[in-house]
mmCIF file of C-alpha atoms in Angstrom:
data_model
loop_
_atom_site.group_PDB
_atom_site.id
_atom_site.type_symbol
_atom_site.label_atom_id
_atom_site.label_comp_id
_atom_site.label_asym_id
_atom_site.label_seq_id
_atom_site.Cartn_x
_atom_site.Cartn_y
_atom_site.Cartn_z
ATOM 1 C CA UNK Y 1 -10.318 10.685 -3.786
ATOM 2 C CA UNK Y 2 -10.872 8.119 -6.400
ATOM 3 C CA UNK Y 3 -13.675 5.696 -6.170
ATOM 4 C CA UNK Y 4 -12.327 2.106 -5.983
ATOM 5 C CA UNK Y 5 -14.258 -1.063 -6.512
ATOM 6 C CA UNK Y 6 -13.393 -4.803 -6.203
ATOM 7 C CA UNK Y 7 -15.050 -7.854 -7.438
ATOM 8 C CA UNK Y 8 -16.016 -10.217 -6.007
ATOM 9 C CA UNK Y 9 -16.592 -8.732 -2.449
ATOM 10 C CA UNK Y 10 -16.364 -12.341 -1.183
ATOM 11 C CA UNK Y 11 -16.070 -15.872 -2.360
ATOM 12 C CA UNK Y 12 -15.755 -19.424 -0.948
ATOM 13 C CA UNK Y 13 -13.414 -21.547 -3.063
ATOM 14 C CA UNK Y 14 -12.325 -25.104 -3.200
ATOM 15 C CA UNK Y 15 -8.659 -25.921 -2.613
ATOM 16 C CA UNK Y 16 -6.631 -26.266 -5.712
ATOM 17 C CA UNK Y 17 -8.758 -23.813 -7.714
ATOM 18 C CA UNK Y 18 -7.875 -20.274 -8.664
ATOM 19 C CA UNK Y 19 -9.651 -17.034 -8.229
ATOM 20 C CA UNK Y 20 -9.176 -13.708 -10.065
ATOM 21 C CA UNK Y 21 -9.998 -10.471 -8.131
ATOM 22 C CA UNK Y 22 -10.661 -7.371 -9.983
ATOM 23 C CA UNK Y 23 -9.872 -3.802 -8.989
ATOM 24 C CA UNK Y 24 -11.500 -0.868 -10.807
ATOM 25 C CA UNK Y 25 -10.860 2.767 -10.370
ATOM 26 C CA UNK Y 26 -13.021 5.751 -11.624
ATOM 27 C CA UNK Y 27 -9.982 7.853 -12.645
ATOM 28 C CA UNK Y 28 -6.488 7.060 -13.964
ATOM 29 C CA UNK Y 29 -3.957 6.228 -11.310
ATOM 30 C CA UNK Y 30 -0.179 5.693 -11.669
ATOM 31 C CA UNK Y 31 0.328 2.940 -9.043
ATOM 32 C CA UNK Y 32 -1.964 -0.026 -7.958
ATOM 33 C CA UNK Y 33 -0.897 -2.145 -5.025
ATOM 34 C CA UNK Y 34 -2.170 -5.422 -3.883
ATOM 35 C CA UNK Y 35 -2.355 -6.253 -0.106
ATOM 36 C CA UNK Y 36 -3.224 -9.238 1.945
ATOM 37 C CA UNK Y 37 -4.852 -8.907 5.380
ATOM 38 C CA UNK Y 38 -5.252 -12.120 7.364
ATOM 39 C CA UNK Y 39 -7.927 -12.124 10.150
ATOM 40 C CA UNK Y 40 -6.926 -9.787 13.007
ATOM 41 C CA UNK Y 41 -3.671 -8.868 11.324
ATOM 42 C CA UNK Y 42 -1.941 -5.998 9.711
ATOM 43 C CA UNK Y 43 -1.711 -5.318 5.873
ATOM 44 C CA UNK Y 44 1.008 -7.080 3.961
ATOM 45 C CA UNK Y 45 1.968 -5.877 0.606
ATOM 46 C CA UNK Y 46 2.053 -8.573 -2.164
ATOM 47 C CA UNK Y 47 3.105 -6.786 -5.195
ATOM 48 C CA UNK Y 48 3.066 -3.327 -6.907
ATOM 49 C CA UNK Y 49 1.522 -3.205 -10.318
ATOM 50 C CA UNK Y 50 2.589 -0.611 -12.819
ATOM 51 C CA UNK Y 51 0.733 -0.131 -16.095
ATOM 52 C CA UNK Y 52 2.849 -1.466 -19.011
ATOM 53 C CA UNK Y 53 5.503 -3.417 -17.018
ATOM 54 C CA UNK Y 54 5.770 -6.560 -14.939
ATOM 55 C CA UNK Y 55 4.499 -6.341 -11.330
ATOM 56 C CA UNK Y 56 7.098 -6.144 -8.526
ATOM 57 C CA UNK Y 57 6.589 -8.833 -5.916
ATOM 58 C CA UNK Y 58 7.512 -8.491 -2.283
ATOM 59 C CA UNK Y 59 9.548 -11.184 -0.472
ATOM 60 C CA UNK Y 60 7.585 -14.204 0.112
ATOM 61 C CA UNK Y 61 5.255 -13.707 -2.855
ATOM 62 C CA UNK Y 62 5.838 -15.125 -6.313
ATOM 63 C CA UNK Y 63 4.307 -14.525 -9.736
ATOM 64 C CA UNK Y 64 3.386 -18.205 -10.310
ATOM 65 C CA UNK Y 65 1.049 -18.026 -7.052
ATOM 66 C CA UNK Y 66 -0.181 -14.509 -7.507
ATOM 67 C CA UNK Y 67 -0.149 -13.489 -11.091
ATOM 68 C CA UNK Y 68 -1.108 -9.790 -11.642
ATOM 69 C CA UNK Y 69 -2.267 -7.916 -14.560
ATOM 70 C CA UNK Y 70 -2.436 -4.192 -15.245
ATOM 71 C CA UNK Y 71 -3.723 -3.604 -18.683
ATOM 72 C CA UNK Y 72 -4.508 0.104 -18.296
ATOM 73 C CA UNK Y 73 -4.502 3.076 -15.775
ATOM 74 C CA UNK Y 74 -7.819 2.294 -14.230
ATOM 75 C CA UNK Y 75 -7.843 -1.612 -13.823
ATOM 76 C CA UNK Y 76 -5.810 -4.395 -12.326
ATOM 77 C CA UNK Y 77 -6.336 -8.058 -11.450
ATOM 78 C CA UNK Y 78 -4.901 -10.389 -8.964
ATOM 79 C CA UNK Y 79 -5.122 -14.059 -9.323
ATOM 80 C CA UNK Y 80 -4.750 -16.370 -6.282
ATOM 81 C CA UNK Y 81 -3.665 -19.674 -7.871
ATOM 82 C CA UNK Y 82 -3.794 -23.303 -6.638
ATOM 83 C CA UNK Y 83 -5.484 -22.114 -3.387
ATOM 84 C CA UNK Y 84 -5.011 -23.753 -0.034
ATOM 85 C CA UNK Y 85 -6.816 -22.958 3.230
ATOM 86 C CA UNK Y 86 -3.787 -20.721 4.235
ATOM 87 C CA UNK Y 87 -4.858 -18.396 1.359
ATOM 88 C CA UNK Y 88 -7.845 -17.529 3.265
ATOM 89 C CA UNK Y 89 -7.715 -13.757 3.822
ATOM 90 C CA UNK Y 90 -8.956 -10.428 2.735
ATOM 91 C CA UNK Y 91 -7.259 -9.148 -0.439
ATOM 92 C CA UNK Y 92 -7.249 -5.417 -0.932
ATOM 93 C CA UNK Y 93 -6.153 -3.157 -3.759
ATOM 94 C CA UNK Y 94 -4.804 0.356 -3.173
ATOM 95 C CA UNK Y 95 -4.135 3.134 -5.592
ATOM 96 C CA UNK Y 96 -1.833 6.131 -5.733
ATOM 97 C CA UNK Y 97 -0.569 8.774 -8.079
ATOM 98 C CA UNK Y 98 3.150 9.521 -8.380
ATOM 99 C CA UNK Y 99 2.541 13.169 -8.114
ATOM 100 C CA UNK Y 100 0.993 12.914 -4.544
ATOM 101 C CA UNK Y 101 1.665 10.835 -1.404
ATOM 102 C CA UNK Y 102 -1.845 9.470 -0.503
ATOM 103 C CA UNK Y 103 -2.867 5.853 -0.998
ATOM 104 C CA UNK Y 104 -6.593 4.890 -0.945
ATOM 105 C CA UNK Y 105 -7.972 1.262 -0.496
ATOM 106 C CA UNK Y 106 -10.627 -0.535 -2.170
ATOM 107 C CA UNK Y 107 -13.316 -2.265 -0.117
ATOM 108 C CA UNK Y 108 -11.511 -5.727 -0.141
ATOM 109 C CA UNK Y 109 -12.260 -9.288 -1.289
ATOM 110 C CA UNK Y 110 -12.879 -11.727 1.548
ATOM 111 C CA UNK Y 111 -11.595 -15.130 0.337
ATOM 112 C CA UNK Y 112 -12.316 -18.346 2.141
ATOM 113 C CA UNK Y 113 -10.729 -21.654 0.853
ATOM 114 C CA UNK Y 114 -12.062 -24.950 2.022
ATOM 115 C CA UNK N 1 13.788 -3.038 4.233
ATOM 116 C CA UNK N 2 11.546 -0.821 6.372
ATOM 117 C CA UNK N 3 10.177 -2.057 9.605
ATOM 118 C CA UNK N 4 7.451 -0.275 11.556
ATOM 119 C CA UNK N 5 6.728 -1.174 15.146
ATOM 120 C CA UNK N 6 3.375 0.082 16.656
ATOM 121 C CA UNK N 7 2.313 0.200 20.355
ATOM 122 C CA UNK N 8 0.123 -0.491 22.150
ATOM 123 C CA UNK N 9 -1.670 -3.439 20.422
ATOM 124 C CA UNK N 10 -4.839 -2.689 22.379
ATOM 125 C CA UNK N 11 -6.043 0.504 24.142
ATOM 126 C CA UNK N 12 -9.106 1.328 26.071
ATOM 127 C CA UNK N 13 -9.987 4.820 27.137
ATOM 128 C CA UNK N 14 -12.891 6.400 28.740
ATOM 129 C CA UNK N 15 -15.192 8.466 26.424
ATOM 130 C CA UNK N 16 -13.838 12.088 26.371
ATOM 131 C CA UNK N 17 -10.289 11.214 27.305
ATOM 132 C CA UNK N 18 -7.381 11.212 24.975
ATOM 133 C CA UNK N 19 -5.715 8.318 23.164
ATOM 134 C CA UNK N 20 -2.057 8.088 22.077
ATOM 135 C CA UNK N 21 -0.709 5.426 19.692
ATOM 136 C CA UNK N 22 2.995 5.344 18.883
ATOM 137 C CA UNK N 23 5.099 4.061 16.093
ATOM 138 C CA UNK N 24 8.817 3.713 15.397
ATOM 139 C CA UNK N 25 10.344 3.127 11.941
ATOM 140 C CA UNK N 26 13.793 1.783 10.967
ATOM 141 C CA UNK N 27 14.463 3.355 7.473
ATOM 142 C CA UNK N 28 15.950 6.820 7.731
ATOM 143 C CA UNK N 29 14.922 7.450 4.089
ATOM 144 C CA UNK N 30 11.201 7.204 4.992
ATOM 145 C CA UNK N 31 9.577 10.583 4.768
ATOM 146 C CA UNK N 32 5.823 9.925 4.565
ATOM 147 C CA UNK N 33 3.849 8.669 7.604
ATOM 148 C CA UNK N 34 0.047 8.064 7.044
ATOM 149 C CA UNK N 35 -2.303 6.784 9.624
ATOM 150 C CA UNK N 36 -5.397 4.566 8.705
ATOM 151 C CA UNK N 37 -8.518 3.803 10.575
ATOM 152 C CA UNK N 38 -10.131 0.511 9.949
ATOM 153 C CA UNK N 39 -13.519 -0.262 11.306
ATOM 154 C CA UNK N 40 -14.780 -3.867 11.522
ATOM 155 C CA UNK N 41 -15.426 -5.158 8.089
ATOM 156 C CA UNK N 42 -14.446 -2.039 6.341
ATOM 157 C CA UNK N 43 -11.580 -0.937 4.340
ATOM 158 C CA UNK N 44 -8.610 1.036 5.860
ATOM 159 C CA UNK N 45 -9.352 4.792 5.616
ATOM 160 C CA UNK N 46 -6.705 7.391 5.429
ATOM 161 C CA UNK N 47 -7.387 9.836 8.426
ATOM 162 C CA UNK N 48 -4.322 11.871 8.631
ATOM 163 C CA UNK N 49 -0.661 11.943 7.310
ATOM 164 C CA UNK N 50 2.512 13.808 7.904
ATOM 165 C CA UNK N 51 5.573 14.422 5.917
ATOM 166 C CA UNK N 52 9.154 14.618 7.091
ATOM 167 C CA UNK N 53 9.369 18.440 6.684
ATOM 168 C CA UNK N 54 6.668 18.971 9.371
ATOM 169 C CA UNK N 55 6.856 18.155 13.015
ATOM 170 C CA UNK N 56 3.146 18.180 13.826
ATOM 171 C CA UNK N 57 -0.202 18.243 11.911
ATOM 172 C CA UNK N 58 -3.682 18.635 13.437
ATOM 173 C CA UNK N 59 -7.062 18.063 11.983
ATOM 174 C CA UNK N 60 -9.825 18.786 14.477
ATOM 175 C CA UNK N 61 -9.571 16.159 17.126
ATOM 176 C CA UNK N 62 -6.772 14.205 15.683
ATOM 177 C CA UNK N 63 -3.032 15.224 15.414
ATOM 178 C CA UNK N 64 0.070 13.423 14.413
ATOM 179 C CA UNK N 65 3.629 14.296 15.755
ATOM 180 C CA UNK N 66 6.902 13.196 14.010
ATOM 181 C CA UNK N 67 10.433 13.069 15.513
ATOM 182 C CA UNK N 68 12.711 12.316 12.487
ATOM 183 C CA UNK N 69 15.875 12.135 14.788
ATOM 184 C CA UNK N 70 14.295 9.465 16.980
ATOM 185 C CA UNK N 71 12.378 7.733 14.153
ATOM 186 C CA UNK N 72 9.200 7.898 15.831
ATOM 187 C CA UNK N 73 5.644 9.275 15.172
ATOM 188 C CA UNK N 74 2.519 9.364 17.182
ATOM 189 C CA UNK N 75 -1.272 9.626 16.645
ATOM 190 C CA UNK N 76 -3.157 11.744 19.243
ATOM 191 C CA UNK N 77 -6.998 11.683 19.476
ATOM 192 C CA UNK N 78 -8.546 14.039 21.968
ATOM 193 C CA UNK N 79 -12.086 13.951 23.412
ATOM 194 C CA UNK N 80 -12.526 10.590 22.253
ATOM 195 C CA UNK N 81 -16.041 9.413 21.082
ATOM 196 C CA UNK N 82 -17.517 5.932 20.672
ATOM 197 C CA UNK N 83 -17.270 6.211 16.912
ATOM 198 C CA UNK N 84 -13.415 6.459 17.336
ATOM 199 C CA UNK N 85 -13.436 2.749 18.277
ATOM 200 C CA UNK N 86 -11.599 0.908 15.527
ATOM 201 C CA UNK N 87 -8.231 -0.528 14.565
ATOM 202 C CA UNK N 88 -5.619 2.060 13.754
ATOM 203 C CA UNK N 89 -2.635 1.380 11.506
ATOM 204 C CA UNK N 90 0.478 3.596 11.157
ATOM 205 C CA UNK N 91 2.587 3.199 8.012
ATOM 206 C CA UNK N 92 5.788 4.528 6.558
ATOM 207 C CA UNK N 93 7.086 5.031 3.039
ATOM 208 C CA UNK N 94 9.865 6.885 1.200
ATOM 209 C CA UNK N 95 7.807 9.348 -0.472
ATOM 210 C CA UNK N 96 5.336 9.916 -3.309
ATOM 211 C CA UNK N 97 2.594 7.533 -4.097
ATOM 212 C CA UNK N 98 4.669 5.384 -6.237
ATOM 213 C CA UNK N 99 6.433 4.261 -3.067
ATOM 214 C CA UNK N 100 5.115 1.209 -1.160
ATOM 215 C CA UNK N 101 3.779 1.494 2.371
ATOM 216 C CA UNK N 102 5.011 -0.497 5.220
ATOM 217 C CA UNK N 103 2.389 -0.901 7.969
ATOM 218 C CA UNK N 104 2.539 -1.262 11.753
ATOM 219 C CA UNK N 105 0.820 -4.098 13.373
ATOM 220 C CA UNK N 106 -2.254 -2.044 14.472
ATOM 221 C CA UNK N 107 -3.845 -0.827 17.692
ATOM 222 C CA UNK N 108 -7.270 -1.844 18.500
ATOM 223 C CA UNK N 109 -8.846 1.261 20.174
ATOM 224 C CA UNK N 110 -11.992 0.902 22.398
ATOM 225 C CA UNK N 111 -13.875 3.880 23.722
ATOM 226 C CA UNK N 112 -15.678 3.150 26.993
ATOM 227 C CA UNK N 113 -18.906 5.094 27.234
#
């Protein structure tokens, strides 16, 4: 499976600020997904990022709050904008190829908003 | 959209015994059902998956069964060991990797030595 890294691994941010999380893969992948996992909870899909097209957001998540970039087949960013304490969570990227079924996760970014 | 329910939310078993976790899904078009294991502070790891053209799949001590008619699938872990302690998530999707996963709520499995 692909080697997936995320930066930063954790951060503590002030409310009202923004944080950009990076996801890097060591091989080209068709699809990249961004999930949120609140403490003790399951994984909730924020959006799907295709290279060369706009991200597709799930219900309850909007582009103004979570802008996503996907400039190439190995990299994506998720920005958490105008943060509030409710945004404190783990943010994970996952990757997949359209020719196969499996999705693999990055190590996650633990965000705390104070 | 898809809805995946998972039971139980917590499960404790004696080391060496078997553990079973069950999931149901709502979307009849779903045809791919992976299971992830997440240890504390770690990323979810894909441990086994099953596609809708198969009823059962085994990999050493773990197995997954699928009943498409009833829309449910289960994870079976035999001869449990302390390192099996983790949170397990089931998920469902409509197919290839370009399809999003919908996750169950998770099961915290504790193996009692």
